[in-house]
PDB file of C-alpha atoms in Angstrom:
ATOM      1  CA  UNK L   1     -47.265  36.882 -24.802  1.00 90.00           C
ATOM      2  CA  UNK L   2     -51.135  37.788 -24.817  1.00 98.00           C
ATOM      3  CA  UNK L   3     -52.507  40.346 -22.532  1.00 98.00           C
ATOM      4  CA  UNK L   4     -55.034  38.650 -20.860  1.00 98.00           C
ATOM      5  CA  UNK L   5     -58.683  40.656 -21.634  1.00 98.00           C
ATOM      6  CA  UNK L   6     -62.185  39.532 -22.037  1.00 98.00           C
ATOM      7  CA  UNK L   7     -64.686  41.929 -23.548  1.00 98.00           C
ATOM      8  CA  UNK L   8     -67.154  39.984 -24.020  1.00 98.00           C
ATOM      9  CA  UNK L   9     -69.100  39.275 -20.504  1.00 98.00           C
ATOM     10  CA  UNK L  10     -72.548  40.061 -19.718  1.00 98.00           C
ATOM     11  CA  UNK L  11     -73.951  41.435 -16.971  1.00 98.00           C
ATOM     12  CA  UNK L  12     -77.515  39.931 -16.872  1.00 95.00           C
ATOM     13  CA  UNK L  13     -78.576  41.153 -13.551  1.00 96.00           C
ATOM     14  CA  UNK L  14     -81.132  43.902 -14.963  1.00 94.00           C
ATOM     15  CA  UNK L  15     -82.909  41.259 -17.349  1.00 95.00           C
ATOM     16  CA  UNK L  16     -86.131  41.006 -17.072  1.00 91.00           C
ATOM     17  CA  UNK L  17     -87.009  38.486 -15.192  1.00 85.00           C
ATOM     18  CA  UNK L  18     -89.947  35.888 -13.682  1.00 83.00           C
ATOM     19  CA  UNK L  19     -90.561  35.880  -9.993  1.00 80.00           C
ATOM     20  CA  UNK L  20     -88.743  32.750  -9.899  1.00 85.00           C
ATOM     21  CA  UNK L  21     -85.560  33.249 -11.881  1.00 85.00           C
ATOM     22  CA  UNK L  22     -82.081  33.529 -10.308  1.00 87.00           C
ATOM     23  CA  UNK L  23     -80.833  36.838 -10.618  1.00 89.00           C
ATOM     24  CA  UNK L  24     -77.871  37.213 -12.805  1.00 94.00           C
ATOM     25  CA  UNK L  25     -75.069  39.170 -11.886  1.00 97.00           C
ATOM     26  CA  UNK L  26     -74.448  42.516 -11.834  1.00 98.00           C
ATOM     27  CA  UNK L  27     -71.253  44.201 -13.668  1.00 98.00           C
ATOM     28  CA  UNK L  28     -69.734  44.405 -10.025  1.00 98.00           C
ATOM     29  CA  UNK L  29     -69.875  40.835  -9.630  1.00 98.00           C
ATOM     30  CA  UNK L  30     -68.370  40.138 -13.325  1.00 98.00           C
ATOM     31  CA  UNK L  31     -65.823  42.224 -12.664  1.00 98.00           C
ATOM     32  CA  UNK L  32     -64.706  40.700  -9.785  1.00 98.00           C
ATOM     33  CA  UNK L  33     -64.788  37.006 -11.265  1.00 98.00           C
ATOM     34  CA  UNK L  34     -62.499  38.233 -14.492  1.00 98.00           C
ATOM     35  CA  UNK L  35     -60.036  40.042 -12.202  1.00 98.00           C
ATOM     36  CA  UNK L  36     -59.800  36.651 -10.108  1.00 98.00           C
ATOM     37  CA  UNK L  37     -59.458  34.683 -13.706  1.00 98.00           C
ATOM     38  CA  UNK L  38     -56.761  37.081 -14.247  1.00 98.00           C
ATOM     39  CA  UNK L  39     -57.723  39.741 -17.168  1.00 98.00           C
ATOM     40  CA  UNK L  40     -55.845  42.860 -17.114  1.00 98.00           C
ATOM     41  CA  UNK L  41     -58.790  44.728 -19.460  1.00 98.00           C
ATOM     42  CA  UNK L  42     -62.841  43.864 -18.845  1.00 98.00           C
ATOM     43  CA  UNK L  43     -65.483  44.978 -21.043  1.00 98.00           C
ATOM     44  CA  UNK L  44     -68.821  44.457 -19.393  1.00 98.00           C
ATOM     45  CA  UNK L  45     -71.500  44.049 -22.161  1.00 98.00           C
ATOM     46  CA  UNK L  46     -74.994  42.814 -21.827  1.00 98.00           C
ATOM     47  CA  UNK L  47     -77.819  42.363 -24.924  1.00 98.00           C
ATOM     48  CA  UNK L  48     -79.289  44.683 -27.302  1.00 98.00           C
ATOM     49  CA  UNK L  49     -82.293  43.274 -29.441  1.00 97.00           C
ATOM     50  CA  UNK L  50     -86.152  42.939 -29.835  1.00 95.00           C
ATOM     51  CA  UNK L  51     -86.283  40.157 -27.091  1.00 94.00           C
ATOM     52  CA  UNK L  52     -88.934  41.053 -24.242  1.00 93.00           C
ATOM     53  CA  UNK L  53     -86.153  39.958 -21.565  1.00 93.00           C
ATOM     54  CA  UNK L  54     -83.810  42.636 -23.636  1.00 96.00           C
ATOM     55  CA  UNK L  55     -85.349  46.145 -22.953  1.00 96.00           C
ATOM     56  CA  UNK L  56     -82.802  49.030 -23.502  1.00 97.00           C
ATOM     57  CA  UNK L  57     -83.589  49.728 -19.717  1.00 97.00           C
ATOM     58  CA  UNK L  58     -81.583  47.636 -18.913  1.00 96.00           C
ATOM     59  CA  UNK L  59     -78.768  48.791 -20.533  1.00 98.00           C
ATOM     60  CA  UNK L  60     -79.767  52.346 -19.165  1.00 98.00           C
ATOM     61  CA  UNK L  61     -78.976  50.534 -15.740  1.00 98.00           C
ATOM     62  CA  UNK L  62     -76.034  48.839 -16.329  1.00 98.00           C
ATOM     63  CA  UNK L  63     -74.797  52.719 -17.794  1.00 98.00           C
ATOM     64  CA  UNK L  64     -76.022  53.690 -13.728  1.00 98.00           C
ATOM     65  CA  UNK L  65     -74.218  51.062 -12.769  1.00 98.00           C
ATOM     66  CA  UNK L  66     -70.886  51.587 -14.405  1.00 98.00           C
ATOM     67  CA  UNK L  67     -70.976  54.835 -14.513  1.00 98.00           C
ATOM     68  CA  UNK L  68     -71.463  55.408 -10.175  1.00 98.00           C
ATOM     69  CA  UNK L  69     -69.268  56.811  -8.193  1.00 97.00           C
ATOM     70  CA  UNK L  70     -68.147  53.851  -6.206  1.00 95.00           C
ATOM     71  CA  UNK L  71     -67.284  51.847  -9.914  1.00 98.00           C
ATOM     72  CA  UNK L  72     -63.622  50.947 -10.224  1.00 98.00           C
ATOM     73  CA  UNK L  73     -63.481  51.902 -13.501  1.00 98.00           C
ATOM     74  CA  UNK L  74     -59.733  51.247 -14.293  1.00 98.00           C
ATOM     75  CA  UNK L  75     -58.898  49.268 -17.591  1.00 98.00           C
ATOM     76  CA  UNK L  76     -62.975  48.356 -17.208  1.00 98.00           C
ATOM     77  CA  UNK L  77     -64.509  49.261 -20.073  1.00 98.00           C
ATOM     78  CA  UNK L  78     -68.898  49.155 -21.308  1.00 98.00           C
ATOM     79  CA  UNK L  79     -70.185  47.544 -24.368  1.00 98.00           C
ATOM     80  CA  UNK L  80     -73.259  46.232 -25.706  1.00 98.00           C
ATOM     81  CA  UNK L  81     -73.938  43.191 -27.961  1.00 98.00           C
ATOM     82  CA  UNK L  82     -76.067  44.451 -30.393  1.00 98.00           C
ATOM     83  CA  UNK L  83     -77.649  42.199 -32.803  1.00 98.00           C
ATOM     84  CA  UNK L  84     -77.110  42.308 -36.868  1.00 98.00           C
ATOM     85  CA  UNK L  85     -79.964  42.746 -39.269  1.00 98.00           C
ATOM     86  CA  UNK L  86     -79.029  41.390 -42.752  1.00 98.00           C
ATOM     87  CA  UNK L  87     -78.452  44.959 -43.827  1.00 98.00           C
ATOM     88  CA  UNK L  88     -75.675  45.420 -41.968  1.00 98.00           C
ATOM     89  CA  UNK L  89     -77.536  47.913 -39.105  1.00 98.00           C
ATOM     90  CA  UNK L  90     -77.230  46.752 -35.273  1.00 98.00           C
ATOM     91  CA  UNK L  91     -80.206  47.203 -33.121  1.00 98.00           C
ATOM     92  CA  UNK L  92     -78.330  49.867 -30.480  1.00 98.00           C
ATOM     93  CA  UNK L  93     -77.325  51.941 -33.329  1.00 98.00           C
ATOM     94  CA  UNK L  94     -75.435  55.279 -33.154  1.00 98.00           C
ATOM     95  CA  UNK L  95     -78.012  57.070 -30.695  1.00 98.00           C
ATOM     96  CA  UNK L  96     -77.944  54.247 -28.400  1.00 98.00           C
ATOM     97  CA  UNK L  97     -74.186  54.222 -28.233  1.00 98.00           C
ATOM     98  CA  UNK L  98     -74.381  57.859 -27.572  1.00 98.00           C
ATOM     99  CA  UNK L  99     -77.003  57.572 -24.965  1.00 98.00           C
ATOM    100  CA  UNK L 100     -75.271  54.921 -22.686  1.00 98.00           C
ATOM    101  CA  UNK L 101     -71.813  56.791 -23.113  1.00 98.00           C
ATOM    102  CA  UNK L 102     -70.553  53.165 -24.631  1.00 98.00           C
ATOM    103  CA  UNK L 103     -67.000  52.218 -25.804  1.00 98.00           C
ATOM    104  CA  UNK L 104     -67.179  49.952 -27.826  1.00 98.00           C
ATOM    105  CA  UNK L 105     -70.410  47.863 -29.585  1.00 98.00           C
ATOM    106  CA  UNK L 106     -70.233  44.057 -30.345  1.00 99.00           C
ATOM    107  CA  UNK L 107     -72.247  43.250 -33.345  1.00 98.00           C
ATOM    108  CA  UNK L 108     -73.553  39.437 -33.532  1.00 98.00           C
ATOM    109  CA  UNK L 109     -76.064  37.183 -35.324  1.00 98.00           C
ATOM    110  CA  UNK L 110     -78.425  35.012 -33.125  1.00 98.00           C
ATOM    111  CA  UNK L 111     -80.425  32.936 -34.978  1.00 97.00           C
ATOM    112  CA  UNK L 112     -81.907  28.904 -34.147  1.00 97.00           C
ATOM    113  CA  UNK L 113     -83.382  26.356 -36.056  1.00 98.00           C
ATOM    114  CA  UNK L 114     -86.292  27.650 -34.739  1.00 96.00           C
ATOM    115  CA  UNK L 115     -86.051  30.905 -37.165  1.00 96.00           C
ATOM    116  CA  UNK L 116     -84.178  29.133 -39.815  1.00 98.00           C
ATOM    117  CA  UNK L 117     -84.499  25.122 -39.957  1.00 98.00           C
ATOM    118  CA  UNK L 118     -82.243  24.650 -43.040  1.00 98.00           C
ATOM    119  CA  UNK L 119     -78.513  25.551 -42.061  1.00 98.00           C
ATOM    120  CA  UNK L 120     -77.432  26.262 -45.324  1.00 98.00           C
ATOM    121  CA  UNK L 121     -80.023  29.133 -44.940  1.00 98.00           C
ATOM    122  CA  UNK L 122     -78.418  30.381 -41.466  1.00 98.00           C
ATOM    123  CA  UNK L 123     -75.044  30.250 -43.150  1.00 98.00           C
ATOM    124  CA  UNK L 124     -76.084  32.483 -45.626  1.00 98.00           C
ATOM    125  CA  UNK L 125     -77.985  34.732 -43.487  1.00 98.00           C
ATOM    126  CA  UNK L 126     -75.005  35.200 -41.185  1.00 98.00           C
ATOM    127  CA  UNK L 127     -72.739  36.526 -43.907  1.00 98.00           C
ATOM    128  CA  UNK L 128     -75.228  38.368 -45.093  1.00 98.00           C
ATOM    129  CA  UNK L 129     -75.506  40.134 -41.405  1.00 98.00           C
ATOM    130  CA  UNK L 130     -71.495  40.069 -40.963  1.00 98.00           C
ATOM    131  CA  UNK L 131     -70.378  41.398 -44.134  1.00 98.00           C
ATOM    132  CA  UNK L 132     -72.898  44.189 -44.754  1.00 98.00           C
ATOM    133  CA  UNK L 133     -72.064  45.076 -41.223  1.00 98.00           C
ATOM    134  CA  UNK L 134     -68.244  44.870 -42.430  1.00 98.00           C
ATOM    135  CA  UNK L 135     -68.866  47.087 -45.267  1.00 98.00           C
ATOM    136  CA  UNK L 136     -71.000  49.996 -43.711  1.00 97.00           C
ATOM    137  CA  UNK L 137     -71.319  50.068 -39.919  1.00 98.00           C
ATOM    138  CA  UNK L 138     -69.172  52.468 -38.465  1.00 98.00           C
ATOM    139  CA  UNK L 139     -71.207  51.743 -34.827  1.00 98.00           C
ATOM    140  CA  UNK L 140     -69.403  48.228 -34.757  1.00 98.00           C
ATOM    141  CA  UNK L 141     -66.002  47.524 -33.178  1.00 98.00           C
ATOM    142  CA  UNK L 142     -66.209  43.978 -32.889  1.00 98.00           C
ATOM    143  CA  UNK L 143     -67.743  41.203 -34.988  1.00 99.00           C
ATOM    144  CA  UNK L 144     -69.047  38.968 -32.526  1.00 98.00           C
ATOM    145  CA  UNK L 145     -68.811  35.010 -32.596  1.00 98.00           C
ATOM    146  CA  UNK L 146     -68.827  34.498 -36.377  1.00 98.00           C
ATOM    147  CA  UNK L 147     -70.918  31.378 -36.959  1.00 98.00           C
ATOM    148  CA  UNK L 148     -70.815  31.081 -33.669  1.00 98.00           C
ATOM    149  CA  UNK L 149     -74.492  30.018 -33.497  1.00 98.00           C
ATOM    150  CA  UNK L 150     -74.200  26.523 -35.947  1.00 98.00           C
ATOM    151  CA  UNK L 151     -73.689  24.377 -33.193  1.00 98.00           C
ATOM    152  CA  UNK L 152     -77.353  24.726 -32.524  1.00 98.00           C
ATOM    153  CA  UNK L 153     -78.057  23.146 -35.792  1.00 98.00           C
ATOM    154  CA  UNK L 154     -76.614  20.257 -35.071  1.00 98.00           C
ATOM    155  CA  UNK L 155     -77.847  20.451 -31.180  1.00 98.00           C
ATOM    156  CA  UNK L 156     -81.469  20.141 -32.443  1.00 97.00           C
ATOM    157  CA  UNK L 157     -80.953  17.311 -35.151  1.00 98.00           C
ATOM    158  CA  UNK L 158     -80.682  19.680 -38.147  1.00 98.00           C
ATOM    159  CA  UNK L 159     -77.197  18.194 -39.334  1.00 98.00           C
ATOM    160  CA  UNK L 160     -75.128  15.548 -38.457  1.00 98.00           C
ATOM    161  CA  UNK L 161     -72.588  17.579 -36.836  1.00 97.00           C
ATOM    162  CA  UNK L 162     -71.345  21.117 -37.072  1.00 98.00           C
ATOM    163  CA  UNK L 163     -67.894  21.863 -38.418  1.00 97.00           C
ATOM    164  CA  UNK L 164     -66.505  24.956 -40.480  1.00 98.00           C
ATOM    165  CA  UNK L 165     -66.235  22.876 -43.758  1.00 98.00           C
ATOM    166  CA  UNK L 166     -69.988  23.786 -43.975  1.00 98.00           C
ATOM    167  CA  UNK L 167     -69.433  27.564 -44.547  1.00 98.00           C
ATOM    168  CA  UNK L 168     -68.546  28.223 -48.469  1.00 98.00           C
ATOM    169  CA  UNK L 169     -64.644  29.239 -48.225  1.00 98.00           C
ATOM    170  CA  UNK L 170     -65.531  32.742 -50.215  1.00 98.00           C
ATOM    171  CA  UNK L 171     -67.633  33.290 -47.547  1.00 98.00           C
ATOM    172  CA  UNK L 172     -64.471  32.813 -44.911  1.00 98.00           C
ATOM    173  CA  UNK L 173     -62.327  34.648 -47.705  1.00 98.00           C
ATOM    174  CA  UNK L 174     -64.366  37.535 -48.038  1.00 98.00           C
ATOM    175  CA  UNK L 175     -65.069  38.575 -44.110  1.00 98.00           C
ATOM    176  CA  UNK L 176     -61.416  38.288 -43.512  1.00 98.00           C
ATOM    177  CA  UNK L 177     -60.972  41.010 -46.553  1.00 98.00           C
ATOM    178  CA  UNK L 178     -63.064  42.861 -45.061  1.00 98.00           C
ATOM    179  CA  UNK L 179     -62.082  42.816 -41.344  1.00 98.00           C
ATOM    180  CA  UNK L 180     -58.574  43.701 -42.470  1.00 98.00           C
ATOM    181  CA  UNK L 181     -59.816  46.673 -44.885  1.00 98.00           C
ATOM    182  CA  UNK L 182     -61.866  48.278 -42.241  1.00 98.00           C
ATOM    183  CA  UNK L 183     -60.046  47.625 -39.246  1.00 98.00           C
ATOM    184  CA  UNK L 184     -62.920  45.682 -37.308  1.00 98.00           C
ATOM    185  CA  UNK L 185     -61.853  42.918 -35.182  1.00 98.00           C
ATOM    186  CA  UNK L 186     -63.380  39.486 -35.301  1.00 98.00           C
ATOM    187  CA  UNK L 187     -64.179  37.740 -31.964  1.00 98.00           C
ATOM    188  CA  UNK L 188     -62.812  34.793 -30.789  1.00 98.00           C
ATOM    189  CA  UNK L 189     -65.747  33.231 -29.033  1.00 98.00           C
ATOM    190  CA  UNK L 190     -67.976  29.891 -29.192  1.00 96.00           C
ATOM    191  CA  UNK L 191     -65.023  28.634 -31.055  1.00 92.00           C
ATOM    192  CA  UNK L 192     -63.841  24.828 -31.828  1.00 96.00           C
ATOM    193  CA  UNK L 193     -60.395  24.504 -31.629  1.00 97.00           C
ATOM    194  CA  UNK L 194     -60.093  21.348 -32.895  1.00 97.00           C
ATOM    195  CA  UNK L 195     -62.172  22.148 -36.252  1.00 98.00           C
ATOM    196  CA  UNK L 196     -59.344  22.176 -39.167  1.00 98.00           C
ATOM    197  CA  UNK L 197     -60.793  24.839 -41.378  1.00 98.00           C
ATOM    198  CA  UNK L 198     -61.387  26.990 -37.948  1.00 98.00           C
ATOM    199  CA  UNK L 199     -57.307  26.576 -37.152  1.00 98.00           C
ATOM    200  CA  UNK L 200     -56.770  27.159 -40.827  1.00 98.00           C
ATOM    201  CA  UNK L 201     -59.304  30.624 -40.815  1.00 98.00           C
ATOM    202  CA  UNK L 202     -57.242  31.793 -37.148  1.00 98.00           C
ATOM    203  CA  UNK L 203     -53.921  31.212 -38.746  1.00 98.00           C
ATOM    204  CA  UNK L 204     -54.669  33.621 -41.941  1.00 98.00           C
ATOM    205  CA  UNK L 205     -56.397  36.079 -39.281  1.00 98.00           C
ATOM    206  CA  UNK L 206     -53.390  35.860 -37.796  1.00 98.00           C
ATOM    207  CA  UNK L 207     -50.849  35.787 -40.575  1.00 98.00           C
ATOM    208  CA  UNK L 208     -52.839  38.653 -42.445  1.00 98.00           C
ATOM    209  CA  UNK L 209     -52.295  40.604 -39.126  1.00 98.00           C
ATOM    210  CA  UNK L 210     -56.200  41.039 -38.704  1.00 98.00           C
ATOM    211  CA  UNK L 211     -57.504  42.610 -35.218  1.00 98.00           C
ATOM    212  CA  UNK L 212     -59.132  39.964 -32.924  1.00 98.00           C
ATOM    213  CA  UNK L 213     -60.605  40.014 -29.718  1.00 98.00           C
ATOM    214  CA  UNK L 214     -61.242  37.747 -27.361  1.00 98.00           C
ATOM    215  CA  UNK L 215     -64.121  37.083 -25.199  1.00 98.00           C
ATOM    216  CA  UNK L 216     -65.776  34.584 -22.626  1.00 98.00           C
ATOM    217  CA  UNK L 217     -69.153  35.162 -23.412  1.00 98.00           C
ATOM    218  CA  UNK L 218     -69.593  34.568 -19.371  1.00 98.00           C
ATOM    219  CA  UNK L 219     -73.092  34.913 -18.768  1.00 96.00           C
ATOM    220  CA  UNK L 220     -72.241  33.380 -14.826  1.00 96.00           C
ATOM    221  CA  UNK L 221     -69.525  34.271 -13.084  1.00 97.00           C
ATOM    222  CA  UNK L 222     -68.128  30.788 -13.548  1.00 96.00           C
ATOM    223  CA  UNK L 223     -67.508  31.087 -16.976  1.00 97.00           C
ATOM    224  CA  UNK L 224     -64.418  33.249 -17.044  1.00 98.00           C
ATOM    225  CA  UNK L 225     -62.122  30.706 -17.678  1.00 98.00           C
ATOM    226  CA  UNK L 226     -63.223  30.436 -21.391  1.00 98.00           C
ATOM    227  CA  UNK L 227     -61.277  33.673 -21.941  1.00 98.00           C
ATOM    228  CA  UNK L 228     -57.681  32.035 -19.983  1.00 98.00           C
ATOM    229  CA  UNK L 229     -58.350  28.683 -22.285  1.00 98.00           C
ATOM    230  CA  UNK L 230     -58.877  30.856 -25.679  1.00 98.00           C
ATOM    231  CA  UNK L 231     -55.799  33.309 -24.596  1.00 98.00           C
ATOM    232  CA  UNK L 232     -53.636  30.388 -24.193  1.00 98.00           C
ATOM    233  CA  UNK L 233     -54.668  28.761 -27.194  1.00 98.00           C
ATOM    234  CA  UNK L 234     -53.794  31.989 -29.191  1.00 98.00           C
ATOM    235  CA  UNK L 235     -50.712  32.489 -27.318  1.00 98.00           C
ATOM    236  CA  UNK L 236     -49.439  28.816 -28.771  1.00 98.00           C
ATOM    237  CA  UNK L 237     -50.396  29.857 -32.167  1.00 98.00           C
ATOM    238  CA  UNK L 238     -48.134  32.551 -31.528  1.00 98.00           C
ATOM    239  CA  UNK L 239     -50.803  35.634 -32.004  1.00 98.00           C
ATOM    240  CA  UNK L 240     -49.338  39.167 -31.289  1.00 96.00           C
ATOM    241  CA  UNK L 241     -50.557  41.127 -28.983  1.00 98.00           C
ATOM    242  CA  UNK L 242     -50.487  44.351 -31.590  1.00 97.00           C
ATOM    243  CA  UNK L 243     -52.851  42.594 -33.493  1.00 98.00           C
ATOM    244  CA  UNK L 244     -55.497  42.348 -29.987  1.00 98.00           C
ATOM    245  CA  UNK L 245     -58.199  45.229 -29.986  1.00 98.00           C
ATOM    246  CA  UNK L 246     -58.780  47.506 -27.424  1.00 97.00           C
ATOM    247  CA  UNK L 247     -61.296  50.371 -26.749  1.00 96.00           C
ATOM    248  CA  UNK L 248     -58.532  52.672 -26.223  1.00 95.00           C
TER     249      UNK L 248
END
């Protein structure tokens, strides 16, 4: 039996936004829609990168936010998901982390066909980002949606479809070495269930007794219900619960 949790939800009410965008919601609000799709821990995130709608502001006010006297703060916990650079670095970095009093970081890749038309090229990159991360970031708890960003890809007309078979397996080989020698748990987020080598990557994560963590990636309150579907999923592959992460 899995301990429902979802660490992974953004609170993208202090975006910056046009005059005639629909506020997202605040960490209040998120918190209330994962306690009503049943998770026992929360971790309230929100972005960390170089887009304009990103400034660290609004981190500083989600800190205000969680951090207020009227917060129920019980088995609620703040993160930040702070993009990769292919050395390995995250965009919060240590100071960051310091200044919004965080506990825990999520580092992920975002990337588009936009940036990178040729998906063998994204592949790449995204190792490159996850396992120099892996091998020298001490500011990352939490490898966020590996490859989670390939479905885009096939979304624009890049490739006929997207499916794990694309990613080299020493690629797959390599960041689960990794996440078991340092520790780090991989996210399971933005995942296919039905992909083959996907099952066959979960069941050595799970077999080589490799952290994981689970998350909704909720940017609505609606979207809760991808962490009860992926925790359910897990909990028929028969995943422990001592190998699920937590900030504590």
């Amino acid at each position: 039996m899995l301990i429902q949790s979802d660490y992974h939800i953004h609170a993208s009410f202090y975006r910056l936004k046009k005059a005639t965008d629909v506020p997202g919601p605040t960490a209040a609000e998120q918190l209330a829609a994962a306690r009503e799709a049943g998770s026992v821990y929360v971790g309230i995130v929100e972005h960390c990168n170089t887009a304009e709608k990103h400034p660290f502001s609004c981190l500083q006010e989600l800190s205000r936010e969680y951090y207020s006297s009227g917060f129920p703060r019980e088995n609620v916990f703040l993160g930040v998901e702070s993009d990769l650079s292919p050395d390995g670095s995250d965009h919060c970095g240590p100071a960051g982390r310091k200044e919004l009093a965080l506990h825990y970081v999520i580092g992920s890749v975002h990337l588009s066909p936009k940036i990178l038309p040729d998906c063998r090229e994204y592949i790449d990159r995204e190792y490159q980002c996850i396992t120099n991360a892996l091998k020298s970031n001490d500011n990352i708890d939490i490898i966020g949606h590996p490859f989670g960003e390939g479905i885009r890809w096939e979304r624009q007309g890049n490739i006929p479809s997207w499916n794990w078979k694309l990613i080299p397996e020493k690629y797959l080989d390599e960041i689960l070495r990794l996440a078991k020698e340092t520790g780090k748990a991989l996210e399971i987020n933005r995942c296919n269930f039905a992909d083959p080598v996907y099952g066959d990557f979960l069941t050595r994560l799970r077999d080589e007794k490799i952290i994981f963590e689970i998350g909704s990636d909720a940017h609505q309150t609606s979207s809760h219900i991808n962490a009860v579907e992926r925790t359910k999923f897990l909990e028929e592959m028969n995943f422990n619960e001592e190998q699920h992460w937590k900030p504590f």
